[in-house]
Amino acid sequence: PTMMLLAFAFDALILQFDGSFRPPREPVPGYMSPSDAKSDGMFSSCGAAIFSGSDSVCSGHSTPKDYWGNLIALGGNYLPPVQGTTSADVEYEGLLFGLDWVIRVLSHENIMRDYILLHSTMIVRGDCKTVIDQLNSRSSARKMESKYCMAVTKIKEIERLFSLHRSHSAQFTNAREMNIHFDHIPRENNTLCDAVCRLVVYQKQRCIVGSVIDSVKTGGIECVSSI
């Protein structure tokens, strides 16, 4: 026997994203930030979270309880240093990271895809006004045009997959298209994705320090105790 999800629509599917381009706030003991032309001691990371909407989550007035009660997926990614990187670049990477997850889920037949299809609206939220304004066509992408075009392409693919699977399912006799909105939220309402970004940077530092310590020990050189 197989289980079927009841065909009713949730308030919204929410994709929340963030990017971090800054020196580490809490460096790992023993880690010395590099100072080169590409990074200048800065770390880049991004994060995204997917929620099933409730009134508080959709409105942007979320508490930690609202997050965990409606959280579907959460993740982050370390971004290698690239000369000329800006904060808007890494914010876009967070958006692309989240959109890729939705596309992967919609591309494979499983219970998670069926769950996503229950949402007829997707709200994309971020605390970077530059990115949100560009997605809402309120400002020109200009220097961010390549990443903007990548985001638009992925959004269109989500719309295509959503419409395709809904039109082939007898469960959905109502709207077969996904309405996608882009909302700017204050930074204090994006703390979960920000925490993911900081955790990614912290783990990267730990990995670097650990690798150096292992190399020193393997080489037969006594490791400095302060590291």
mmCIF file of N, CA and C in Angstrom, residues 81-194:
data_model
loop_
_atom_site.group_PDB
_atom_site.id
_atom_site.type_symbol
_atom_site.label_atom_id
_atom_site.label_comp_id
_atom_site.label_asym_id
_atom_site.label_seq_id
_atom_site.Cartn_x
_atom_site.Cartn_y
_atom_site.Cartn_z
ATOM 1 N N PRO A 81 37.041 31.936 -2.249
ATOM 2 C CA PRO A 81 37.293 33.358 -2.515
ATOM 3 C C PRO A 81 37.494 33.642 -3.998
ATOM 4 N N VAL A 82 36.838 34.678 -4.467
ATOM 5 C CA VAL A 82 36.952 35.124 -5.847
ATOM 6 C C VAL A 82 37.158 36.630 -5.825
ATOM 7 N N GLN A 83 38.158 37.083 -6.544
ATOM 8 C CA GLN A 83 38.460 38.513 -6.559
ATOM 9 C C GLN A 83 37.270 39.312 -7.085
ATOM 10 N N GLY A 84 36.939 40.381 -6.389
ATOM 11 C CA GLY A 84 35.828 41.226 -6.805
ATOM 12 C C GLY A 84 34.488 40.834 -6.223
ATOM 13 N N THR A 85 34.468 39.805 -5.347
ATOM 14 C CA THR A 85 33.213 39.370 -4.729
ATOM 15 C C THR A 85 32.602 40.498 -3.899
ATOM 16 N N THR A 86 31.284 40.629 -3.984
ATOM 17 C CA THR A 86 30.565 41.614 -3.190
ATOM 18 C C THR A 86 29.521 40.909 -2.329
ATOM 19 N N SER A 87 28.935 41.646 -1.412
ATOM 20 C CA SER A 87 27.899 41.061 -0.565
ATOM 21 C C SER A 87 26.685 40.641 -1.384
ATOM 22 N N ALA A 88 26.378 41.386 -2.454
ATOM 23 C CA ALA A 88 25.254 41.014 -3.314
ATOM 24 C C ALA A 88 25.522 39.698 -4.033
ATOM 25 N N ASP A 89 26.793 39.437 -4.388
ATOM 26 C CA ASP A 89 27.155 38.164 -5.027
ATOM 27 C C ASP A 89 26.781 36.978 -4.145
ATOM 28 N N VAL A 90 27.187 37.052 -2.883
ATOM 29 C CA VAL A 90 26.951 35.908 -1.997
ATOM 30 C C VAL A 90 25.476 35.796 -1.625
ATOM 31 N N GLU A 91 24.756 36.930 -1.614
ATOM 32 C CA GLU A 91 23.309 36.864 -1.385
ATOM 33 C C GLU A 91 22.637 36.107 -2.534
ATOM 34 N N TYR A 92 23.053 36.404 -3.760
ATOM 35 C CA TYR A 92 22.514 35.681 -4.914
ATOM 36 C C TYR A 92 22.847 34.192 -4.831
ATOM 37 N N GLU A 93 24.043 33.861 -4.330
ATOM 38 C CA GLU A 93 24.419 32.453 -4.198
ATOM 39 C C GLU A 93 23.484 31.737 -3.232
ATOM 40 N N GLY A 94 23.083 32.428 -2.164
ATOM 41 C CA GLY A 94 22.121 31.833 -1.241
ATOM 42 C C GLY A 94 20.787 31.573 -1.920
ATOM 43 N N LEU A 95 20.341 32.525 -2.730
ATOM 44 C CA LEU A 95 19.096 32.354 -3.481
ATOM 45 C C LEU A 95 19.194 31.175 -4.442
ATOM 46 N N LEU A 96 20.290 31.120 -5.218
ATOM 47 C CA LEU A 96 20.474 30.029 -6.184
ATOM 48 C C LEU A 96 20.544 28.681 -5.485
ATOM 49 N N PHE A 97 21.181 28.653 -4.318
ATOM 50 C CA PHE A 97 21.300 27.428 -3.527
ATOM 51 C C PHE A 97 19.910 26.899 -3.154
ATOM 52 N N GLY A 98 19.036 27.793 -2.699
ATOM 53 C CA GLY A 98 17.676 27.391 -2.340
ATOM 54 C C GLY A 98 16.844 26.982 -3.546
ATOM 55 N N LEU A 99 16.955 27.732 -4.639
ATOM 56 C CA LEU A 99 16.201 27.392 -5.850
ATOM 57 C C LEU A 99 16.613 26.034 -6.401
ATOM 58 N N ASP A 100 17.909 25.721 -6.333
ATOM 59 C CA ASP A 100 18.391 24.414 -6.796
ATOM 60 C C ASP A 100 17.753 23.283 -6.020
ATOM 61 N N TRP A 101 17.560 23.489 -4.715
ATOM 62 C CA TRP A 101 16.940 22.439 -3.898
ATOM 63 C C TRP A 101 15.509 22.190 -4.360
ATOM 64 N N VAL A 102 14.754 23.252 -4.591
ATOM 65 C CA VAL A 102 13.368 23.103 -5.031
ATOM 66 C C VAL A 102 13.310 22.386 -6.379
ATOM 67 N N ILE A 103 14.211 22.737 -7.292
ATOM 68 C CA ILE A 103 14.238 22.087 -8.608
ATOM 69 C C ILE A 103 14.546 20.602 -8.476
ATOM 70 N N ARG A 104 15.521 20.259 -7.621
ATOM 71 C CA ARG A 104 15.858 18.844 -7.437
ATOM 72 C C ARG A 104 14.668 18.056 -6.912
ATOM 73 N N VAL A 105 13.954 18.625 -5.970
ATOM 74 C CA VAL A 105 12.794 17.931 -5.399
ATOM 75 C C VAL A 105 11.702 17.754 -6.450
ATOM 76 N N LEU A 106 11.427 18.793 -7.222
ATOM 77 C CA LEU A 106 10.372 18.727 -8.232
ATOM 78 C C LEU A 106 10.747 17.843 -9.415
ATOM 79 N N SER A 107 12.030 17.529 -9.550
ATOM 80 C CA SER A 107 12.497 16.730 -10.694
ATOM 81 C C SER A 107 12.414 15.234 -10.451
ATOM 82 N N HIS A 108 12.088 14.814 -9.227
ATOM 83 C CA HIS A 108 12.047 13.389 -8.903
ATOM 84 C C HIS A 108 10.737 13.037 -8.207
ATOM 85 N N GLU A 109 10.176 11.906 -8.611
ATOM 86 C CA GLU A 109 8.902 11.481 -8.039
ATOM 87 C C GLU A 109 9.131 10.900 -6.643
ATOM 88 N N ASN A 110 8.641 11.574 -5.652
ATOM 89 C CA ASN A 110 8.731 11.093 -4.274
ATOM 90 C C ASN A 110 7.719 11.854 -3.424
ATOM 91 N N ILE A 111 7.610 11.461 -2.157
ATOM 92 C CA ILE A 111 6.609 12.069 -1.290
ATOM 93 C C ILE A 111 6.901 13.539 -1.026
ATOM 94 N N MET A 112 8.187 13.943 -1.055
ATOM 95 C CA MET A 112 8.521 15.344 -0.844
ATOM 96 C C MET A 112 8.027 16.198 -2.010
ATOM 97 N N ARG A 113 8.146 15.664 -3.229
ATOM 98 C CA ARG A 113 7.636 16.422 -4.369
ATOM 99 C C ARG A 113 6.132 16.612 -4.247
ATOM 100 N N ASP A 114 5.422 15.560 -3.855
ATOM 101 C CA ASP A 114 3.976 15.668 -3.685
ATOM 102 C C ASP A 114 3.629 16.707 -2.615
ATOM 103 N N TYR A 115 4.461 16.763 -1.588
ATOM 104 C CA TYR A 115 4.233 17.736 -0.519
ATOM 105 C C TYR A 115 4.437 19.163 -1.012
ATOM 106 N N ILE A 116 5.485 19.364 -1.803
ATOM 107 C CA ILE A 116 5.748 20.690 -2.359
ATOM 108 C C ILE A 116 4.605 21.125 -3.281
ATOM 109 N N LEU A 117 4.039 20.185 -4.017
ATOM 110 C CA LEU A 117 2.974 20.503 -4.958
ATOM 111 C C LEU A 117 1.689 20.947 -4.266
ATOM 112 N N LEU A 118 1.582 20.724 -2.970
ATOM 113 C CA LEU A 118 0.408 21.168 -2.225
ATOM 114 C C LEU A 118 0.389 22.681 -2.026
ATOM 115 N N HIS A 119 1.513 23.327 -2.284
ATOM 116 C CA HIS A 119 1.607 24.778 -2.120
ATOM 117 C C HIS A 119 1.415 25.456 -3.476
ATOM 118 N N SER A 120 0.459 26.364 -3.554
ATOM 119 C CA SER A 120 0.212 27.034 -4.824
ATOM 120 C C SER A 120 0.930 28.378 -4.927
ATOM 121 N N THR A 121 1.593 28.785 -3.840
ATOM 122 C CA THR A 121 2.339 30.042 -3.825
ATOM 123 C C THR A 121 3.720 29.812 -3.241
ATOM 124 N N MET A 122 4.732 30.449 -3.811
ATOM 125 C CA MET A 122 6.068 30.427 -3.234
ATOM 126 C C MET A 122 6.507 31.864 -2.970
ATOM 127 N N ILE A 123 6.929 32.108 -1.738
ATOM 128 C CA ILE A 123 7.428 33.422 -1.355
ATOM 129 C C ILE A 123 8.939 33.323 -1.174
ATOM 130 N N VAL A 124 9.665 34.101 -1.933
ATOM 131 C CA VAL A 124 11.126 34.146 -1.835
ATOM 132 C C VAL A 124 11.481 35.366 -0.993
ATOM 133 N N ARG A 125 12.190 35.142 0.113
ATOM 134 C CA ARG A 125 12.472 36.238 1.040
ATOM 135 C C ARG A 125 13.956 36.333 1.338
ATOM 136 N N GLY A 126 14.439 37.571 1.402
ATOM 137 C CA GLY A 126 15.831 37.811 1.759
ATOM 138 C C GLY A 126 15.974 39.190 2.370
ATOM 139 N N ASP A 127 17.088 39.411 3.073
ATOM 140 C CA ASP A 127 17.293 40.714 3.709
ATOM 141 C C ASP A 127 18.157 41.649 2.873
ATOM 142 N N CYS A 128 18.499 41.222 1.655
ATOM 143 C CA CYS A 128 19.271 42.069 0.744
ATOM 144 C C CYS A 128 18.304 42.784 -0.200
ATOM 145 N N LYS A 129 18.095 44.063 0.042
ATOM 146 C CA LYS A 129 17.136 44.827 -0.753
ATOM 147 C C LYS A 129 17.548 44.897 -2.218
ATOM 148 N N THR A 130 18.854 44.909 -2.470
ATOM 149 C CA THR A 130 19.346 44.966 -3.850
ATOM 150 C C THR A 130 18.830 43.786 -4.660
ATOM 151 N N VAL A 131 18.967 42.581 -4.112
ATOM 152 C CA VAL A 131 18.541 41.375 -4.812
ATOM 153 C C VAL A 131 17.022 41.348 -4.986
ATOM 154 N N ILE A 132 16.293 41.636 -3.914
ATOM 155 C CA ILE A 132 14.832 41.588 -3.980
ATOM 156 C C ILE A 132 14.291 42.626 -4.960
ATOM 157 N N ASP A 133 14.859 43.822 -4.955
ATOM 158 C CA ASP A 133 14.413 44.855 -5.894
ATOM 159 C C ASP A 133 14.664 44.440 -7.340
ATOM 160 N N GLN A 134 15.783 43.775 -7.587
ATOM 161 C CA GLN A 134 16.074 43.312 -8.939
ATOM 162 C C GLN A 134 15.086 42.231 -9.374
ATOM 163 N N LEU A 135 14.758 41.321 -8.457
ATOM 164 C CA LEU A 135 13.802 40.258 -8.775
ATOM 165 C C LEU A 135 12.407 40.820 -9.019
ATOM 166 N N ASN A 136 12.092 41.929 -8.359
ATOM 167 C CA ASN A 136 10.791 42.577 -8.552
ATOM 168 C C ASN A 136 10.819 43.608 -9.682
ATOM 169 N N SER A 137 11.942 43.669 -10.429
ATOM 170 C CA SER A 137 12.107 44.596 -11.556
ATOM 171 C C SER A 137 11.990 46.053 -11.135
ATOM 172 N N ARG A 138 12.347 46.336 -9.899
ATOM 173 C CA ARG A 138 12.337 47.714 -9.420
ATOM 174 C C ARG A 138 13.666 48.418 -9.701
ATOM 175 N N SER A 139 14.686 47.611 -9.972
ATOM 176 C CA SER A 139 15.990 48.180 -10.305
ATOM 177 C C SER A 139 16.691 47.263 -11.295
ATOM 178 N N SER A 140 17.670 47.811 -11.996
ATOM 179 C CA SER A 140 18.404 47.050 -13.002
ATOM 180 C C SER A 140 19.485 46.207 -12.343
ATOM 181 N N ALA A 141 19.694 44.993 -12.886
ATOM 182 C CA ALA A 141 20.704 44.089 -12.324
ATOM 183 C C ALA A 141 22.117 44.592 -12.590
ATOM 184 N N ARG A 142 22.343 45.208 -13.723
ATOM 185 C CA ARG A 142 23.651 45.757 -14.102
ATOM 186 C C ARG A 142 24.800 44.773 -13.841
ATOM 187 N N LYS A 143 25.656 45.060 -12.840
ATOM 188 C CA LYS A 143 26.823 44.210 -12.568
ATOM 189 C C LYS A 143 26.424 42.809 -12.120
ATOM 190 N N MET A 144 25.212 42.643 -11.641
ATOM 191 C CA MET A 144 24.755 41.341 -11.169
ATOM 192 C C MET A 144 23.948 40.601 -12.227
ATOM 193 N N GLU A 145 24.039 41.038 -13.462
ATOM 194 C CA GLU A 145 23.168 40.498 -14.501
ATOM 195 C C GLU A 145 23.307 38.992 -14.682
ATOM 196 N N SER A 146 24.535 38.470 -14.618
ATOM 197 C CA SER A 146 24.719 37.030 -14.839
ATOM 198 C C SER A 146 24.012 36.211 -13.757
ATOM 199 N N LYS A 147 24.185 36.614 -12.505
ATOM 200 C CA LYS A 147 23.525 35.879 -11.413
ATOM 201 C C LYS A 147 22.013 36.105 -11.433
ATOM 202 N N TYR A 148 21.608 37.310 -11.788
ATOM 203 C CA TYR A 148 20.175 37.597 -11.921
ATOM 204 C C TYR A 148 19.545 36.687 -12.976
ATOM 205 N N CYS A 149 20.209 36.558 -14.128
ATOM 206 C CA CYS A 149 19.691 35.712 -15.206
ATOM 207 C C CYS A 149 19.640 34.244 -14.776
ATOM 208 N N MET A 150 20.639 33.798 -14.015
ATOM 209 C CA MET A 150 20.619 32.432 -13.499
ATOM 210 C C MET A 150 19.429 32.220 -12.580
ATOM 211 N N ALA A 151 19.155 33.196 -11.715
ATOM 212 C CA ALA A 151 18.022 33.080 -10.797
ATOM 213 C C ALA A 151 16.704 33.037 -11.557
ATOM 214 N N VAL A 152 16.545 33.915 -12.545
ATOM 215 C CA VAL A 152 15.314 33.949 -13.335
ATOM 216 C C VAL A 152 15.109 32.632 -14.074
ATOM 217 N N THR A 153 16.187 32.066 -14.616
ATOM 218 C CA THR A 153 16.098 30.787 -15.327
ATOM 219 C C THR A 153 15.627 29.680 -14.388
ATOM 220 N N LYS A 154 16.169 29.654 -13.188
ATOM 221 C CA LYS A 154 15.772 28.626 -12.213
ATOM 222 C C LYS A 154 14.329 28.824 -11.753
ATOM 223 N N ILE A 155 13.918 30.072 -11.581
ATOM 224 C CA ILE A 155 12.537 30.354 -11.184
ATOM 225 C C ILE A 155 11.566 29.885 -12.269
ATOM 226 N N LYS A 156 11.905 30.128 -13.523
ATOM 227 C CA LYS A 156 11.059 29.668 -14.629
ATOM 228 C C LYS A 156 11.003 28.144 -14.679
ATOM 229 N N GLU A 157 12.119 27.491 -14.344
ATOM 230 C CA GLU A 157 12.133 26.030 -14.326
ATOM 231 C C GLU A 157 11.234 25.492 -13.211
ATOM 232 N N ILE A 158 11.232 26.151 -12.073
ATOM 233 C CA ILE A 158 10.335 25.753 -10.979
ATOM 234 C C ILE A 158 8.881 25.900 -11.420
ATOM 235 N N GLU A 159 8.569 27.013 -12.069
ATOM 236 C CA GLU A 159 7.202 27.226 -12.552
ATOM 237 C C GLU A 159 6.815 26.151 -13.558
ATOM 238 N N ARG A 160 7.749 25.787 -14.446
ATOM 239 C CA ARG A 160 7.471 24.770 -15.464
ATOM 240 C C ARG A 160 7.224 23.407 -14.833
ATOM 241 N N LEU A 161 8.091 23.001 -13.911
ATOM 242 C CA LEU A 161 7.948 21.702 -13.254
ATOM 243 C C LEU A 161 6.680 21.634 -12.415
ATOM 244 N N PHE A 162 6.385 22.714 -11.730
ATOM 245 C CA PHE A 162 5.187 22.748 -10.892
ATOM 246 C C PHE A 162 3.938 22.574 -11.747
ATOM 247 N N SER A 163 3.857 23.334 -12.838
ATOM 248 C CA SER A 163 2.707 23.250 -13.734
ATOM 249 C C SER A 163 2.610 21.872 -14.380
ATOM 250 N N LEU A 164 3.748 21.315 -14.782
ATOM 251 C CA LEU A 164 3.780 19.996 -15.422
ATOM 252 C C LEU A 164 3.227 18.917 -14.514
ATOM 253 N N HIS A 165 3.720 18.857 -13.281
ATOM 254 C CA HIS A 165 3.316 17.785 -12.374
ATOM 255 C C HIS A 165 1.887 17.967 -11.874
ATOM 256 N N ARG A 166 1.468 19.211 -11.676
ATOM 257 C CA ARG A 166 0.088 19.440 -11.244
ATOM 258 C C ARG A 166 -0.909 19.089 -12.347
ATOM 259 N N SER A 167 -0.557 19.375 -13.604
ATOM 260 C CA SER A 167 -1.468 19.099 -14.710
ATOM 261 C C SER A 167 -1.617 17.603 -14.963
ATOM 262 N N HIS A 168 -0.639 16.812 -14.510
ATOM 263 C CA HIS A 168 -0.698 15.364 -14.701
ATOM 264 C C HIS A 168 -1.230 14.635 -13.474
ATOM 265 N N SER A 169 -1.675 15.373 -12.489
ATOM 266 C CA SER A 169 -2.168 14.746 -11.270
ATOM 267 C C SER A 169 -3.651 15.027 -11.104
ATOM 268 N N ALA A 170 -4.404 13.950 -10.843
ATOM 269 C CA ALA A 170 -5.842 14.095 -10.642
ATOM 270 C C ALA A 170 -6.166 14.752 -9.308
ATOM 271 N N GLN A 171 -5.175 14.850 -8.426
ATOM 272 C CA GLN A 171 -5.410 15.448 -7.112
ATOM 273 C C GLN A 171 -5.667 16.947 -7.208
ATOM 274 N N PHE A 172 -5.094 17.574 -8.243
ATOM 275 C CA PHE A 172 -5.124 19.025 -8.309
ATOM 276 C C PHE A 172 -6.058 19.488 -9.420
ATOM 277 N N THR A 173 -7.244 19.903 -9.017
ATOM 278 C CA THR A 173 -8.214 20.402 -9.992
ATOM 279 C C THR A 173 -8.318 21.922 -9.926
ATOM 280 N N ASN A 174 -7.619 22.506 -8.942
ATOM 281 C CA ASN A 174 -7.643 23.970 -8.822
ATOM 282 C C ASN A 174 -6.457 24.562 -9.575
ATOM 283 N N ALA A 175 -5.900 25.636 -9.083
ATOM 284 C CA ALA A 175 -4.793 26.311 -9.775
ATOM 285 C C ALA A 175 -3.632 25.369 -10.025
ATOM 286 N N ARG A 176 -3.146 25.358 -11.259
ATOM 287 C CA ARG A 176 -2.032 24.475 -11.619
ATOM 288 C C ARG A 176 -0.741 25.239 -11.828
ATOM 289 N N GLU A 177 -0.765 26.515 -11.576
ATOM 290 C CA GLU A 177 0.439 27.326 -11.694
ATOM 291 C C GLU A 177 0.857 27.819 -10.324
ATOM 292 N N MET A 178 2.170 27.953 -10.137
ATOM 293 C CA MET A 178 2.688 28.463 -8.871
ATOM 294 C C MET A 178 2.896 29.966 -8.986
ATOM 295 N N ASN A 179 2.311 30.689 -8.057
ATOM 296 C CA ASN A 179 2.522 32.130 -7.979
ATOM 297 C C ASN A 179 3.752 32.404 -7.125
ATOM 298 N N ILE A 180 4.722 33.123 -7.657
ATOM 299 C CA ILE A 180 5.972 33.378 -6.950
ATOM 300 C C ILE A 180 6.099 34.864 -6.652
ATOM 301 N N HIS A 181 6.343 35.179 -5.381
ATOM 302 C CA HIS A 181 6.493 36.561 -4.940
ATOM 303 C C HIS A 181 7.860 36.747 -4.300
ATOM 304 N N PHE A 182 8.358 37.964 -4.315
ATOM 305 C CA PHE A 182 9.672 38.277 -3.743
ATOM 306 C C PHE A 182 9.505 39.370 -2.689
ATOM 307 N N ASP A 183 9.873 39.048 -1.457
ATOM 308 C CA ASP A 183 9.680 39.969 -0.338
ATOM 309 C C ASP A 183 10.996 40.285 0.362
ATOM 310 N N HIS A 184 11.182 41.560 0.672
ATOM 311 C CA HIS A 184 12.335 41.967 1.474
ATOM 312 C C HIS A 184 11.951 41.914 2.945
ATOM 313 N N ILE A 185 12.841 41.348 3.777
ATOM 314 C CA ILE A 185 12.591 41.262 5.208
ATOM 315 C C ILE A 185 13.759 41.891 5.961
ATOM 316 N N PRO A 186 13.534 42.399 7.175
ATOM 317 C CA PRO A 186 14.630 42.937 7.972
ATOM 318 C C PRO A 186 15.629 41.850 8.339
ATOM 319 N N ARG A 187 16.868 42.253 8.563
ATOM 320 C CA ARG A 187 17.916 41.296 8.901
ATOM 321 C C ARG A 187 17.580 40.506 10.157
ATOM 322 N N GLU A 188 16.923 41.158 11.119
ATOM 323 C CA GLU A 188 16.597 40.459 12.369
ATOM 324 C C GLU A 188 15.559 39.359 12.177
ATOM 325 N N ASN A 189 14.882 39.357 11.038
ATOM 326 C CA ASN A 189 13.935 38.280 10.735
ATOM 327 C C ASN A 189 14.556 37.199 9.855
ATOM 328 N N ASN A 190 15.865 37.288 9.680
ATOM 329 C CA ASN A 190 16.560 36.298 8.849
ATOM 330 C C ASN A 190 17.682 35.629 9.641
ATOM 331 N N THR A 191 17.470 35.491 10.932
ATOM 332 C CA THR A 191 18.529 35.004 11.822
ATOM 333 C C THR A 191 18.886 33.538 11.582
ATOM 334 N N LEU A 192 17.918 32.738 11.150
ATOM 335 C CA LEU A 192 18.210 31.322 10.933
ATOM 336 C C LEU A 192 19.209 31.138 9.800
ATOM 337 N N CYS A 193 18.968 31.762 8.662
ATOM 338 C CA CYS A 193 19.888 31.638 7.527
ATOM 339 C C CYS A 193 21.231 32.287 7.835
ATOM 340 N N ASP A 194 21.212 33.377 8.601
ATOM 341 C CA ASP A 194 22.462 34.019 9.002
ATOM 342 C C ASP A 194 23.286 33.084 9.875
#
